[in-house]
Coordinates of C-alpha atoms in Angstrom, one line a residue:
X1 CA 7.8 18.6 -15.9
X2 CA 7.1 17.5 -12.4
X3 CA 4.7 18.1 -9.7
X4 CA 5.2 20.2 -6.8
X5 CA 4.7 20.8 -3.5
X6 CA 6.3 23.9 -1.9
X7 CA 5.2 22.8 1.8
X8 CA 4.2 20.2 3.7
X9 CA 0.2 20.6 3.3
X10 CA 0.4 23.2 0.7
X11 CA -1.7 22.9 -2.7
X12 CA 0.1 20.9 -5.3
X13 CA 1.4 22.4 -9.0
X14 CA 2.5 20.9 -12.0
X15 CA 6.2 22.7 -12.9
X16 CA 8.0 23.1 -16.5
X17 CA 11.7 24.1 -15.0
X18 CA 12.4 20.8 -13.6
X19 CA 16.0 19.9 -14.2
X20 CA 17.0 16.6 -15.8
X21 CA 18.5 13.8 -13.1
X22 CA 22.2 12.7 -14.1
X23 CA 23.4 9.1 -13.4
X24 CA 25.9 9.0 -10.5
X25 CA 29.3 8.0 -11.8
X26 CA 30.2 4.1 -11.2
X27 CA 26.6 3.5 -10.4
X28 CA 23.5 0.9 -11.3
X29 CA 21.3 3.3 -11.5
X30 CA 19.0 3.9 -14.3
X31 CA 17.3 7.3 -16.1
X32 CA 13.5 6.9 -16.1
X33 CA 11.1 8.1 -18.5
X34 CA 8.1 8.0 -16.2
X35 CA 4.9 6.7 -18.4
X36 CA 2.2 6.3 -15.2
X37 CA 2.6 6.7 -11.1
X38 CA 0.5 5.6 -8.2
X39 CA -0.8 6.9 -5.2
X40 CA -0.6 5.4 -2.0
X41 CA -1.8 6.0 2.0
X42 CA 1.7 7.3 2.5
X43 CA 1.4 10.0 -0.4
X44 CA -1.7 11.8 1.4
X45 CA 0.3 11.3 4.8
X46 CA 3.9 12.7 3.6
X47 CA 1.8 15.9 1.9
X48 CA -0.2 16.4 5.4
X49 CA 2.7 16.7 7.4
X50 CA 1.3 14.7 9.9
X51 CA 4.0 12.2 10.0
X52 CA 6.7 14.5 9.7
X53 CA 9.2 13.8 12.3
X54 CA 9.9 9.7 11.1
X55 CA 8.6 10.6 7.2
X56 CA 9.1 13.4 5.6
X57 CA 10.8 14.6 2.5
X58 CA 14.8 15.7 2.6
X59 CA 13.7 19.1 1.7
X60 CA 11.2 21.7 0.4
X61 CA 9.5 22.1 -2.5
X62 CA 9.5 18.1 -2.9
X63 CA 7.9 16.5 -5.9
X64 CA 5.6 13.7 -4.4
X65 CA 4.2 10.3 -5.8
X66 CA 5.5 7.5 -5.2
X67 CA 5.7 3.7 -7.6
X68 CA 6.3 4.0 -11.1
X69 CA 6.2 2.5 -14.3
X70 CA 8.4 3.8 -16.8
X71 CA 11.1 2.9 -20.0
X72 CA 14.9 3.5 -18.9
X73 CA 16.1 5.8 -21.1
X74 CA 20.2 5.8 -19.8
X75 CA 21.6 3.4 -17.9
X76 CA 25.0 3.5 -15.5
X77 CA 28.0 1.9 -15.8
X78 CA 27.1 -1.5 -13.8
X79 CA 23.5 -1.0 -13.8
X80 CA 22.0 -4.9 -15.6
X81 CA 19.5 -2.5 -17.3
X82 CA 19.8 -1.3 -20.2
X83 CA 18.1 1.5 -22.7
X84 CA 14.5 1.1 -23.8
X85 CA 13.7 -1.9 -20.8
X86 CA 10.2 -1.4 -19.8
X87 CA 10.4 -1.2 -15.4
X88 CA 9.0 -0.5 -12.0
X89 CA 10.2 1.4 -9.1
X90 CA 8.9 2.2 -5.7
X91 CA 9.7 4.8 -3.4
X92 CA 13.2 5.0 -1.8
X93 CA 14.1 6.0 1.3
X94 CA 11.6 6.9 4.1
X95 CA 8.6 7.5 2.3
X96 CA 6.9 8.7 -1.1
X97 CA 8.2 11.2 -3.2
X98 CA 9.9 11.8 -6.0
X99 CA 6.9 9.7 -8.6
X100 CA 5.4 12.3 -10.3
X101 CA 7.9 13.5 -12.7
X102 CA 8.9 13.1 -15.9
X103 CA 12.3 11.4 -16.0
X104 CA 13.2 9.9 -12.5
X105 CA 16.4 8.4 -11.1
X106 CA 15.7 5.2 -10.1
X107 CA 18.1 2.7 -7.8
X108 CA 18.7 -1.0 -9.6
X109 CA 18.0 -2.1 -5.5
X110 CA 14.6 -0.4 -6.0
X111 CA 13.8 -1.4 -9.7
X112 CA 12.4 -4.8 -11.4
X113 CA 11.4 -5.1 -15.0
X114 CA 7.6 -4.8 -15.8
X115 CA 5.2 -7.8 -15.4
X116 CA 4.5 -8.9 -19.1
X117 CA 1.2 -8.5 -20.1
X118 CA 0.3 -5.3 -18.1
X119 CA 0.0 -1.8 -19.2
X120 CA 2.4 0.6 -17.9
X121 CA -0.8 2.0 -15.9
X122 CA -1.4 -1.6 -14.6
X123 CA 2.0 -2.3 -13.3
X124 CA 2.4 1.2 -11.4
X125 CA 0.2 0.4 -8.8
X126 CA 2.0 -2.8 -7.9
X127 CA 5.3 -1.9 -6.0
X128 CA 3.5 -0.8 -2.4
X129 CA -0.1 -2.2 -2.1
X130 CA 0.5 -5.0 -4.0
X131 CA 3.4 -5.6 -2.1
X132 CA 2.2 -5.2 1.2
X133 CA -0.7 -7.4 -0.2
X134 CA 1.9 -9.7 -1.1
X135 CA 3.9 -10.0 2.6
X136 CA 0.3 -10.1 4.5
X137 CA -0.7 -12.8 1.9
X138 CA 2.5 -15.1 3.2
X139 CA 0.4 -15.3 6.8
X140 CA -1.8 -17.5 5.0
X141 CA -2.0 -21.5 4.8
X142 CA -3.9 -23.4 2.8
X143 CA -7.6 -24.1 3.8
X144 CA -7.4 -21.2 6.4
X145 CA -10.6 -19.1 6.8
X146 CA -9.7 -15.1 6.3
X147 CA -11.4 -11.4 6.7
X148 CA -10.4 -8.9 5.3
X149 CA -11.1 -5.5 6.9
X150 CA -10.9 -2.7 4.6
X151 CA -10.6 -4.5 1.3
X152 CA -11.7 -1.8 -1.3
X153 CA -8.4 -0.5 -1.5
X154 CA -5.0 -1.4 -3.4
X155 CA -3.9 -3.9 -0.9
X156 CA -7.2 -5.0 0.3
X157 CA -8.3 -5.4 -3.2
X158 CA -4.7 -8.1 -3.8
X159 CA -5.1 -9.7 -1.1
X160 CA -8.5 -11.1 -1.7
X161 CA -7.1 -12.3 -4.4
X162 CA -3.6 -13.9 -3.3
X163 CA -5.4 -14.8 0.1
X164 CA -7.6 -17.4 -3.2
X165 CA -4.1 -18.2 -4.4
X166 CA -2.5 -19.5 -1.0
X167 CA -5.4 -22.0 -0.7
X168 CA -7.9 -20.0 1.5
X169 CA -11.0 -22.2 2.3
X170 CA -13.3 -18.7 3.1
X171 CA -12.2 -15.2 2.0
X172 CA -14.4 -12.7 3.7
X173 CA -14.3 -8.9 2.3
X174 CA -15.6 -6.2 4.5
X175 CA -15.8 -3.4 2.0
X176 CA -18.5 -1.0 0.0
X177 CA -16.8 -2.6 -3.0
X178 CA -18.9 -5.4 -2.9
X179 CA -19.2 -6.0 -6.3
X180 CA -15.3 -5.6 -7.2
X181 CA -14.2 -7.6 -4.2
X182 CA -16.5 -10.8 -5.2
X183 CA -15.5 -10.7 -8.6
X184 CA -11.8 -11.2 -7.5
X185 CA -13.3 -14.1 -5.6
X186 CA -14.1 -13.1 -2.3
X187 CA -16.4 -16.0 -0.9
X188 CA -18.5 -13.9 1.3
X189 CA -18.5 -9.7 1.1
X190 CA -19.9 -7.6 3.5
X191 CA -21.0 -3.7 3.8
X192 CA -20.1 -2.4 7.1
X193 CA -22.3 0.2 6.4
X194 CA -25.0 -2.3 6.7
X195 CA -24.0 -5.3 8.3
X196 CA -21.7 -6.9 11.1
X197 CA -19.0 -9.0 9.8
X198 CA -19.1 -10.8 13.2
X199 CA -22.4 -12.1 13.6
X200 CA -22.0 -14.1 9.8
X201 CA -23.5 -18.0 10.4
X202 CA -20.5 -18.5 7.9
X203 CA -17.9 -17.5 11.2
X204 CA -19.8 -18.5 14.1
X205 CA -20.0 -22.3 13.2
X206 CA -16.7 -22.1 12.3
X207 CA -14.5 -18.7 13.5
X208 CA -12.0 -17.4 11.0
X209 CA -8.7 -18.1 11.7
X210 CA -6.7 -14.8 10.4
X211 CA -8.4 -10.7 10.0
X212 CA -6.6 -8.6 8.0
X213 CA -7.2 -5.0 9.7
X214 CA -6.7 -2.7 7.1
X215 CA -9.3 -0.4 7.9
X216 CA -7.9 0.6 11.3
X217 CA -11.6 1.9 12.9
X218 CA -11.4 2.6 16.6
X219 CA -12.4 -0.2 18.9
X220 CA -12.6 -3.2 16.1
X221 CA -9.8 -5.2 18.4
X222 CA -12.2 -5.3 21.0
X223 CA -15.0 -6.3 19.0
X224 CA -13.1 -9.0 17.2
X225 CA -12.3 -10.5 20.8
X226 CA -15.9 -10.1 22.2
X227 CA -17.3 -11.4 19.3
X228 CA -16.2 -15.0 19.0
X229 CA -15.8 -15.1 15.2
X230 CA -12.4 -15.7 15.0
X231 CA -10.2 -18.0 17.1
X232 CA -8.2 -17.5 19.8
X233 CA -4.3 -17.4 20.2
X234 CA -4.4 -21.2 21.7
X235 CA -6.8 -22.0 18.6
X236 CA -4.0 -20.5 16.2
X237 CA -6.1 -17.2 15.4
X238 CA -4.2 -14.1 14.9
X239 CA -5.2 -10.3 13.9
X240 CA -3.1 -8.8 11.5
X241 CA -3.2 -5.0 11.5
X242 CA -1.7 -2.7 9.2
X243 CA -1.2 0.0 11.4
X244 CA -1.5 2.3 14.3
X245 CA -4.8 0.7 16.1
X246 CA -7.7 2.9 15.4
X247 CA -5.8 5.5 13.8
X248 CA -5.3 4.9 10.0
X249 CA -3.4 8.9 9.4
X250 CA -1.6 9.2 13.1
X251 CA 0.2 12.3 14.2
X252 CA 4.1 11.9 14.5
X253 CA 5.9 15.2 14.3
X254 CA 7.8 14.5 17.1
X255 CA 9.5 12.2 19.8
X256 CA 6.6 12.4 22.3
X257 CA 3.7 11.9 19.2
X258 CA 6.2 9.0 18.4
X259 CA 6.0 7.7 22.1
X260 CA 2.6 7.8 22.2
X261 CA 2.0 5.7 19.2
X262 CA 4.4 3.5 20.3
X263 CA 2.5 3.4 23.9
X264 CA -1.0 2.1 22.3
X265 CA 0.4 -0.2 20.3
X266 CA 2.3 -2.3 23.0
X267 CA -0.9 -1.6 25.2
X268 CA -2.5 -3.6 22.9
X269 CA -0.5 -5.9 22.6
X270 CA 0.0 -6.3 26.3
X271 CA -3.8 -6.8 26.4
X272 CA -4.0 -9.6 23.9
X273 CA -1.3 -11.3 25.9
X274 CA -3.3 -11.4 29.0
X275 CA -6.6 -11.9 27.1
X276 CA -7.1 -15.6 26.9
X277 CA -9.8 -15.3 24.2
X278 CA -8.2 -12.7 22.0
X279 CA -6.0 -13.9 18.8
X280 CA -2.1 -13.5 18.7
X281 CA -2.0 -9.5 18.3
X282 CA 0.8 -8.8 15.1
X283 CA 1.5 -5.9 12.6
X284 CA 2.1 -6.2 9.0
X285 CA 6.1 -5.6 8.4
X286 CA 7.7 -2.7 6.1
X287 CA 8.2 -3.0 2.7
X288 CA 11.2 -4.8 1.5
X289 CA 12.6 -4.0 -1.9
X290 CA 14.0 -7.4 -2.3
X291 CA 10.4 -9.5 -2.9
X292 CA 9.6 -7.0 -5.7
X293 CA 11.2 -10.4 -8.1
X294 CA 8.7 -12.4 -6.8
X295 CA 5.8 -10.1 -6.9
X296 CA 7.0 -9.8 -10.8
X297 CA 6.4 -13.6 -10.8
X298 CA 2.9 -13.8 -9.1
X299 CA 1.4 -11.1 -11.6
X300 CA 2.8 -12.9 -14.5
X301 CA 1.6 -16.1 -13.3
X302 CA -2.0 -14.7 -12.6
X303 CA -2.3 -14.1 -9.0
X304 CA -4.2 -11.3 -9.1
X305 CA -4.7 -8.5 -11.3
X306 CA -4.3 -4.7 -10.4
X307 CA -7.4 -2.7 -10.3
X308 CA -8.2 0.9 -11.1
X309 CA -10.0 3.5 -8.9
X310 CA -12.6 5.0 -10.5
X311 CA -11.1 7.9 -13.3
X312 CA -7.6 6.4 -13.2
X313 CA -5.5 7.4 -14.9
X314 CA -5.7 10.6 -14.1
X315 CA -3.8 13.0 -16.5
X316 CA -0.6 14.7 -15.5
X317 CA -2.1 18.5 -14.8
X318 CA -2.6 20.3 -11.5
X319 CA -6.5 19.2 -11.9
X320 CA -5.2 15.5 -12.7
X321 CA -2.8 15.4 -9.4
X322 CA -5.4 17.4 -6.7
X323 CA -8.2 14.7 -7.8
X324 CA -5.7 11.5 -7.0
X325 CA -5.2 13.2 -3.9
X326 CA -8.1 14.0 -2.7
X327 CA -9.5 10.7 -3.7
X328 CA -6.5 9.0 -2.2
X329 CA -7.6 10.8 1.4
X330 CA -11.1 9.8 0.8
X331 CA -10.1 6.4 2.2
X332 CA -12.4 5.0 -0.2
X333 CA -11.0 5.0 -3.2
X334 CA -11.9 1.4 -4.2
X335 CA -8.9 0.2 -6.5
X336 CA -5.4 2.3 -7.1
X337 CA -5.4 6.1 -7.6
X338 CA -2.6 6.6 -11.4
X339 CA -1.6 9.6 -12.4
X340 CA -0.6 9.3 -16.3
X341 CA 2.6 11.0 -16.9
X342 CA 3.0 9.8 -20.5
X343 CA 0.8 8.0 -23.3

């Protein structure tokens, strides 16, 4: 089985005709029976089309998901696997697809063994969010004072808790998650709903020295420089964003959406040059397959933990797949969105 999509924004299905994937010849690659897969930003954005012309699938009907968790089942000739090794994948290629199937090719370049100690449904989420939780997290020195913008979702969720782990003297979490968030030991959590991050005693005695943007809202750069609570490039501030400013699902489908995007962000950066009170202006870099080792060491060594968005895991039907979705494009989904493929 596998889930389809048979266009870009069309409604997802759960297929029985899926053909088996065969190892290349003279390859590392592995045969995965696919036991859980996670959801991601990039799932909803692949399946909307809106990103089409730098991420889209190789063709149509696609089967999307992304990270898995899974058992190899056959390995190739120089793969280091080997049958009945418990791993995860994530994505290859451009973007998310291929997760929610049964049995999955995987590249070794793409694939570690599982953490020990987590579930299968655990270790899904942790090749993307955690990841990118991970590479924001390596900003951070000891004693530094951090916010976190967004944090009720898979990365913001990590990165409390590995922002704790670097040494962090103040972990602020701006987030409707409050609960979640200041059990994984966020010092201070905020609902922007309800209150202005900026204006905390806790940041205006002392400004923060580092804001994760994960929430991408329109005009937060300008509020962050107005406000005061966080210091300025000379001071050693920076803000961090994961994205396109303002824009969290931005519309590339072709070379002039792409030049556009482009446009704002070096305006922005431009701005924070000439802005002598603004921090150093940076974005989070792509997703290297190469640290997923190390983020295999940090879970085992206790980190952080992965946590669950409310229902997950989701079972492997049509009902199962449309709910992670639409809870995924909910932006709130507060934890990872699983898909069970397998007990």
């Amino acid at each position: 089985q596998a889930g389809h999509v048979e266009g870009l924004g069309d409604v997802l299905h759960v297929a029985d005709d899926h053909p088996r994937p065969k190892i290349r010849p003279r390859s590392d690659d592995v045969i995965v029976r696919v036991l859980a897969t996670s959801l991601a930003p990039g799932d909803v954005r692949v399946l909307s089309g809106r990103t089409s012309w730098v991420q889209s699938p190789p063709s149509v009907p696609y089967i999307p998901g992304s990270d898995i968790c899974g058992v190899v089942v056959e390995a190739g000739a120089k793969s280091t696997f080997k049958e009945g090794d418990e791993i995860i994948a994530m994505f290859e290629g451009k973007g998310p697809w291929d997760g929610l199937v049964e049995l999955k090719r995987c590249k070794a370049t793409h694939t570690v063994r599982k953490p020990k100690g987590m579930t299968p449904v655990e270790a899904c989420t942790l090749p993307s969010s955690a990841l990118t939780a991970m590479r924001a997290a390596d900003l951070v020195k000891k004693g530094d004072r951090v916010v976190i913008l967004g944090a009720g979702g898979g990365v913001g969720l990590s990165l409390v808790q590995l922002c704790k782990h670097r040494g962090a003297s103040l972990v602020v979490a701006s987030t409707q998650a409050a609960g979640l968030a200041a059990d994984l030991g966020a010092d201070l959590v905020v609902d922007y709903t309800r209150q202005d991050w900026t204006a905390l005693p806790e940041l205006r005695d002392a400004p923060a020295d580092i804001v994760f943007d994960l929430a991408l809202e329109p005009d937060t750069w300008d509020v962050v420089c107005k406000s005061g609570a966080v210091k300025n490039r000379e001071a050693g501030g920076k803000y961090v964003s994961s994205g396109a400013p303002g824009d969290p699902h931005p519309k590339v489908q072709n070379p002039v959406d792409m030049l556009g995007l482009m446009g704002k962000i070096v305006k922005l950066m431009l701005r924070a040059q000439l802005n002598p009170s603004a921090p150093a202006y940076t974005m989070l870099e792509g997703l290297e397959q190469r640290d997923l080792g190390r983020l295999v060491d940090l879970a085992e060594a206790g980190a952080f933990r992965p946590c669950l968005a409310k229902g997950s895991p989701l079972p492997f039907t049509k009902e199962g797949i449309v709910q992670g979705y639409e809870q995924q494009a909910s932006r709130h989904p507060r934890g990872k969105v699983v898909i069970q493929i397998a007990p």
